[in-house]
Coordinates of C-alpha atoms in Angstrom, one line a residue:
M73 CA -1.2 -17.6 -6.0
Q74 CA -2.2 -15.0 -3.4
A75 CA -4.2 -11.9 -4.3
Y76 CA -5.9 -9.1 -2.4
R77 CA -9.4 -9.2 -3.9
I78 CA -12.9 -7.7 -3.8
V79 CA -15.2 -10.6 -4.5
A80 CA -18.6 -8.9 -4.4
S81 CA -19.7 -5.4 -5.3
R82 CA -19.0 -3.0 -2.4
G83 CA -17.8 -6.0 -0.4
P84 CA -14.6 -6.1 1.7
A85 CA -11.3 -7.0 0.3
N86 CA -9.4 -10.0 1.5
L87 CA -6.1 -11.8 0.8
T88 CA -7.1 -15.1 -0.8
R89 CA -5.7 -17.8 -3.0
I90 CA -6.8 -17.9 -6.7
A91 CA -5.6 -19.7 -9.8
T92 CA -2.7 -18.2 -11.6
P93 CA -4.0 -16.4 -14.8
E94 CA -2.6 -17.2 -18.3
P95 CA -2.0 -14.5 -20.9
G96 CA -4.4 -14.0 -23.8
F97 CA -4.1 -12.1 -27.0
G98 CA -1.8 -9.1 -26.6
Q99 CA -1.1 -9.8 -23.0
I100 CA 1.9 -10.6 -20.8
Q101 CA 2.1 -12.6 -17.6
V102 CA 4.1 -10.8 -14.9
R103 CA 5.7 -12.1 -11.7
I104 CA 4.9 -9.1 -9.6
K105 CA 7.6 -7.8 -7.3
A106 CA 6.0 -4.6 -5.9
C107 CA 2.7 -2.6 -6.1
G108 CA 2.3 1.0 -5.3
L109 CA -0.8 2.0 -3.2
N110 CA -2.8 5.0 -4.2
F111 CA -5.6 7.0 -2.6
A112 CA -7.8 5.7 -5.4
D113 CA -7.4 2.2 -3.9
L114 CA -8.9 3.5 -0.7
L115 CA -11.8 5.1 -2.6
T116 CA -12.4 1.9 -4.5
L117 CA -12.6 -0.1 -1.3
E118 CA -15.2 2.5 0.0
G119 CA -17.2 2.4 -3.3
R120 CA -16.4 6.1 -4.0
Y121 CA -14.0 5.9 -6.9
Q122 CA -15.1 7.1 -10.4
D123 CA -13.8 4.0 -12.2
I124 CA -14.5 0.8 -10.2
P125 CA -14.1 -2.5 -12.1
S126 CA -16.8 -5.1 -11.9
A127 CA -16.4 -7.6 -9.1
P128 CA -14.6 -9.9 -8.6
F129 CA -11.2 -8.2 -9.1
T130 CA -7.8 -7.8 -7.6
L131 CA -6.9 -4.3 -6.3
G132 CA -3.6 -2.6 -7.2
M133 CA -3.3 0.1 -9.9
E134 CA 0.4 0.1 -10.6
L135 CA 3.1 -2.5 -10.3
S136 CA 6.5 -3.7 -11.3
G137 CA 7.9 -7.1 -12.0
I138 CA 9.4 -9.6 -14.5
I139 CA 7.7 -11.0 -17.5
E140 CA 7.2 -14.7 -17.2
K141 CA 5.1 -15.4 -20.3
T142 CA 3.9 -13.5 -23.4
C143 CA 1.3 -14.2 -26.0
D144 CA 2.6 -14.8 -29.6
S145 CA 0.9 -11.6 -30.6
V146 CA 3.2 -9.5 -28.3
D147 CA 6.4 -8.4 -30.2
N148 CA 7.5 -5.4 -28.2
L149 CA 8.3 -7.2 -24.9
A150 CA 10.0 -10.5 -24.0
V151 CA 10.2 -13.0 -21.2
G152 CA 12.7 -11.8 -18.6
D153 CA 12.1 -8.1 -19.2
R154 CA 11.8 -5.9 -16.1
V155 CA 8.6 -3.9 -16.5
A156 CA 6.4 -1.4 -14.8
V157 CA 2.7 -1.8 -15.6
F158 CA -0.1 0.9 -15.2
S159 CA -2.6 -1.9 -14.6
G160 CA -5.6 -0.2 -13.2
Q161 CA -6.2 -3.4 -11.2
G162 CA -4.5 -6.6 -10.4
G163 CA -1.3 -5.3 -8.8
L164 CA -1.8 -6.6 -5.3
A165 CA -1.0 -10.2 -6.2
E166 CA 2.0 -12.5 -6.7
M167 CA 1.3 -12.9 -10.5
G168 CA -0.9 -11.0 -13.0
V169 CA -1.9 -10.8 -16.6
F170 CA -2.0 -7.4 -18.3
D171 CA -2.3 -5.8 -21.7
S172 CA 1.2 -5.3 -23.1
S173 CA 0.3 -1.7 -24.1
R174 CA 0.2 -0.9 -20.4
A175 CA 3.7 -2.0 -19.7
I176 CA 7.0 -0.2 -20.1
R177 CA 10.5 -1.5 -19.6
I178 CA 12.4 -0.2 -16.6
P179 CA 16.1 0.3 -16.4
D180 CA 18.3 -2.0 -14.2
E181 CA 19.2 1.1 -12.2
M182 CA 15.6 1.5 -11.0
S183 CA 14.4 -0.7 -8.1
Y184 CA 11.2 -2.6 -8.3
E185 CA 9.9 -0.5 -5.3
H186 CA 10.7 2.8 -7.0
A187 CA 9.2 1.5 -10.3
A188 CA 5.9 0.5 -8.5
A189 CA 5.6 3.9 -6.9
F190 CA 6.5 5.9 -10.0
Q191 CA 3.9 5.8 -12.7
I192 CA 0.7 7.3 -11.2
A193 CA 2.2 9.9 -8.9
Y194 CA 4.9 11.2 -11.2
G195 CA 2.8 10.7 -14.3
T196 CA -0.1 12.6 -12.9
S197 CA 2.0 15.5 -11.8
H198 CA 4.1 15.7 -14.9
M199 CA 1.2 15.5 -17.4
A200 CA -1.0 17.8 -15.3
L201 CA 1.6 20.5 -14.9
D202 CA 3.2 20.2 -18.3
H203 CA 0.4 19.1 -20.7
R204 CA -2.6 20.6 -19.0
A205 CA -1.5 23.7 -17.1
R206 CA 1.5 24.6 -19.2
L207 CA 3.5 25.6 -16.2
Q208 CA 6.3 28.0 -17.1
P209 CA 9.6 28.8 -15.5
G210 CA 9.3 31.7 -13.1
E211 CA 5.6 31.1 -12.3
T212 CA 4.3 30.4 -8.8
L213 CA 2.9 26.9 -8.2
L214 CA 0.8 26.2 -5.1
V215 CA 0.5 22.5 -4.1
T216 CA -2.0 21.4 -1.5
G217 CA -1.5 18.0 0.2
A218 CA 2.1 18.6 -0.7
A219 CA 3.5 15.6 1.3
G220 CA 1.1 13.0 -0.1
G221 CA 1.6 10.6 -3.0
V222 CA 0.9 12.9 -5.8
G223 CA 1.4 16.2 -4.0
L224 CA 5.1 15.5 -3.2
T225 CA 5.8 14.7 -6.9
A226 CA 4.1 17.9 -7.9
V227 CA 6.5 19.8 -5.6
E228 CA 9.5 18.0 -7.1
I229 CA 8.5 18.3 -10.8
G230 CA 7.3 21.9 -10.4
K231 CA 10.7 22.9 -9.0
L232 CA 12.4 21.0 -11.8
M233 CA 10.3 22.9 -14.3
G234 CA 11.5 26.2 -12.9
A235 CA 8.6 27.3 -10.8
T236 CA 8.5 28.9 -7.4
V237 CA 6.8 26.2 -5.3
I238 CA 4.5 26.9 -2.3
A239 CA 3.8 23.7 -0.3
H240 CA 0.7 23.4 1.8
A241 CA 0.5 20.4 4.2
R242 CA -0.5 19.4 7.8
G243 CA 2.2 19.6 10.4
A244 CA 5.9 20.3 10.6
D245 CA 7.0 16.8 9.7
K246 CA 5.1 16.8 6.4
L247 CA 6.2 20.3 5.5
A248 CA 9.8 19.2 6.1
V249 CA 9.3 16.4 3.6
A250 CA 8.0 18.9 1.1
Q251 CA 10.9 21.2 1.7
Q252 CA 13.3 18.4 1.0
A253 CA 11.6 17.9 -2.3
G254 CA 12.3 21.5 -3.3
A255 CA 9.5 23.6 -1.9
D256 CA 10.4 27.3 -1.6
H257 CA 7.7 28.3 0.8
L258 CA 5.8 26.3 3.4
I259 CA 2.2 26.8 4.7
D260 CA 0.8 24.7 7.5
D261 CA -2.8 23.6 7.3
S262 CA -3.5 25.6 10.5
E263 CA -2.7 28.9 8.8
D264 CA -4.8 31.1 6.6
L265 CA -3.9 29.6 3.2
R266 CA -5.5 32.4 1.1
S267 CA -3.8 35.3 2.9
R268 CA -0.4 33.5 3.1
V269 CA -0.4 32.8 -0.7
L270 CA -1.5 36.4 -1.5
D271 CA 1.3 37.7 0.7
L272 CA 3.6 35.7 -1.5
G273 CA 2.2 37.4 -4.6
G274 CA -0.6 34.8 -5.5
A275 CA -0.5 31.6 -7.5
D276 CA -0.3 31.2 -11.2
V277 CA -1.0 27.4 -11.0
V278 CA -2.8 25.5 -8.2
Y279 CA -2.3 21.7 -8.0
D280 CA -5.0 20.6 -5.5
A281 CA -5.1 17.1 -4.1
V282 CA -7.3 18.0 -1.1
G283 CA -10.5 19.7 -2.3
G284 CA -12.8 21.2 0.3
A285 CA -11.7 24.3 2.1
A286 CA -8.2 24.1 0.7
F287 CA -9.4 24.4 -2.9
K288 CA -11.7 27.3 -2.0
A289 CA -8.9 29.2 -0.4
A290 CA -6.5 28.4 -3.2
F291 CA -9.1 29.5 -5.8
R292 CA -9.3 32.9 -4.1
A293 CA -5.5 33.2 -4.0
C294 CA -5.0 32.9 -7.7
K295 CA -3.5 35.6 -9.9
P296 CA -5.4 36.8 -12.9
E297 CA -5.3 34.1 -15.6
G298 CA -4.5 31.5 -13.0
R299 CA -5.0 27.8 -13.7
L300 CA -6.4 25.4 -11.2
L301 CA -5.9 21.6 -11.4
P302 CA -8.4 19.6 -9.2
I303 CA -6.4 16.4 -8.8
G304 CA -8.1 14.7 -5.8
F305 CA -10.3 15.2 -2.9
A306 CA -8.5 13.8 0.1
S307 CA -10.7 16.0 2.4
G308 CA -13.8 14.1 1.3
E309 CA -15.4 17.3 -0.1
V310 CA -15.6 17.9 -3.8
P311 CA -15.7 21.7 -4.2
Q312 CA -18.3 23.6 -6.2
I313 CA -16.7 26.2 -8.5
P314 CA -18.4 29.6 -8.7
A315 CA -18.4 30.3 -12.5
N316 CA -18.9 34.0 -12.0
H317 CA -15.6 34.2 -10.1
L318 CA -13.8 32.5 -13.0
L319 CA -14.9 35.5 -15.2
V320 CA -13.6 38.2 -12.9
K321 CA -10.0 36.9 -12.8
N322 CA -10.1 35.1 -16.2
L323 CA -9.3 31.8 -14.3
S324 CA -9.2 28.3 -15.9
V325 CA -10.1 25.1 -14.1
L326 CA -8.5 22.1 -15.8
G327 CA -9.7 18.6 -15.1
F328 CA -7.1 15.9 -15.2
Y329 CA -7.4 12.1 -14.7
I330 CA -4.4 10.1 -15.9
G331 CA -6.6 6.9 -16.2
G332 CA -8.6 8.6 -18.9
Y333 CA -5.5 9.4 -20.9
M334 CA -4.6 5.7 -20.7
K335 CA -7.8 5.1 -22.7
F336 CA -7.8 7.8 -25.3
R337 CA -4.1 9.1 -25.5
P338 CA -1.9 6.3 -24.1
D339 CA 1.0 7.7 -26.3
L340 CA 1.0 10.8 -24.1
V341 CA 1.3 8.7 -20.9
R342 CA 4.1 6.6 -22.4
G343 CA 6.0 9.7 -23.6
S344 CA 5.6 11.3 -20.1
L345 CA 7.0 8.1 -18.4
T346 CA 9.9 8.0 -20.8
Q347 CA 10.8 11.6 -19.9
L348 CA 10.4 10.9 -16.2
I349 CA 12.6 7.8 -16.3
A350 CA 15.3 9.8 -18.0
W351 CA 15.1 12.4 -15.2
Y352 CA 15.2 9.6 -12.6
L353 CA 18.4 8.2 -14.2
D354 CA 19.9 11.6 -14.2
G355 CA 19.3 11.8 -10.4
R356 CA 16.7 14.6 -10.8
L357 CA 13.8 12.7 -9.3
K358 CA 14.0 10.8 -6.0
P359 CA 10.9 8.9 -5.1
H360 CA 10.0 9.1 -1.4
L361 CA 8.7 5.9 0.1
S362 CA 7.5 6.2 3.6
H363 CA 6.5 2.6 4.0
V364 CA 7.4 -0.7 2.2
L365 CA 5.3 -3.6 3.5
P366 CA 4.8 -7.3 2.6
L367 CA 1.6 -8.5 0.9
S368 CA 0.4 -9.9 4.2
Q369 CA 0.2 -6.3 5.5
V370 CA -1.7 -4.7 2.7
A371 CA -4.6 -3.8 5.0
E372 CA -2.2 -1.9 7.2
G373 CA -0.9 -0.1 4.1
I374 CA -4.4 1.0 3.2
E375 CA -5.0 2.2 6.7
L376 CA -1.9 4.4 6.4
L377 CA -3.6 6.2 3.5
R378 CA -6.9 6.4 5.3
S379 CA -5.4 8.0 8.4
R380 CA -3.1 10.2 6.3
R381 CA -0.1 9.0 8.3
S382 CA 2.1 8.3 5.3
T383 CA 4.2 10.7 3.2
G384 CA 5.0 10.1 -0.4
K385 CA 4.2 6.6 -1.4
V386 CA 3.3 3.3 0.4
V387 CA 4.5 0.3 -1.5
I388 CA 3.6 -3.3 -1.0
R389 CA 6.3 -5.9 -1.8
T390 CA 4.5 -8.8 -3.4
G391 CA 7.5 -11.0 -4.2
D392 CA 11.1 -11.7 -3.3

């Protein structure tokens, strides 16, 4: 089968042919239909991600497909089930073997492309805003990088949860995408973020996928008792947080990494995905896919993330 793999530590990734893996204890074999790309895939390729598997390994953190085989120890899933898998690795391939605990059935109404783009972006935003920040109806939510993979879902979910949403992004086209997802106010990257947010009354919750200068400005635009969620650092700069400023406004900075929850509270992740799929079936969530590419063009998909030319999600179609 074909797989997009890193063979040596910090080495390049290439599309290559490898043997089809067989399921072991507690595992399922999945014929992969689609794989969602994430900024973390780019960081992994550059050796900058916080949770890089040991080489060799196949890239691709989330996928969808059909179960081809199961181990006798698996009793919650069956051959033929349509599933989404929060794999962590292995999604950019034609076939894969994964722990059954990382798989969830998907409804017939959900396409494989939507399912592959769903788990990390929507799961991150829902758990961060609901479980960690406790976002309340009527509060003001500021989202930086609001047209990106996770940022756009934060706009959508924040609006669904009853917040007033301020979207911050680069350029009119990206801001238009955020507006379509429900943003109430739009701030271009060329504007003074701090002053614009303060003019709107300040932020109760900040969902920051950018880091760097955007985080610093958002930090200073918080209301008293504001909560900040550092979700990612697309700018390349991890901000340093002045603890004395936290004291003055009684601010809270809440770390969130959905991969960590998969290890110590997978029940929360599964519960979140169950809720999100229900919202999807009700038509309340509409995944935005800017590009759907074949496996042969995975490198081009990664470049779309690197150059920040995509909006929402980039999905790689790995099978027919």
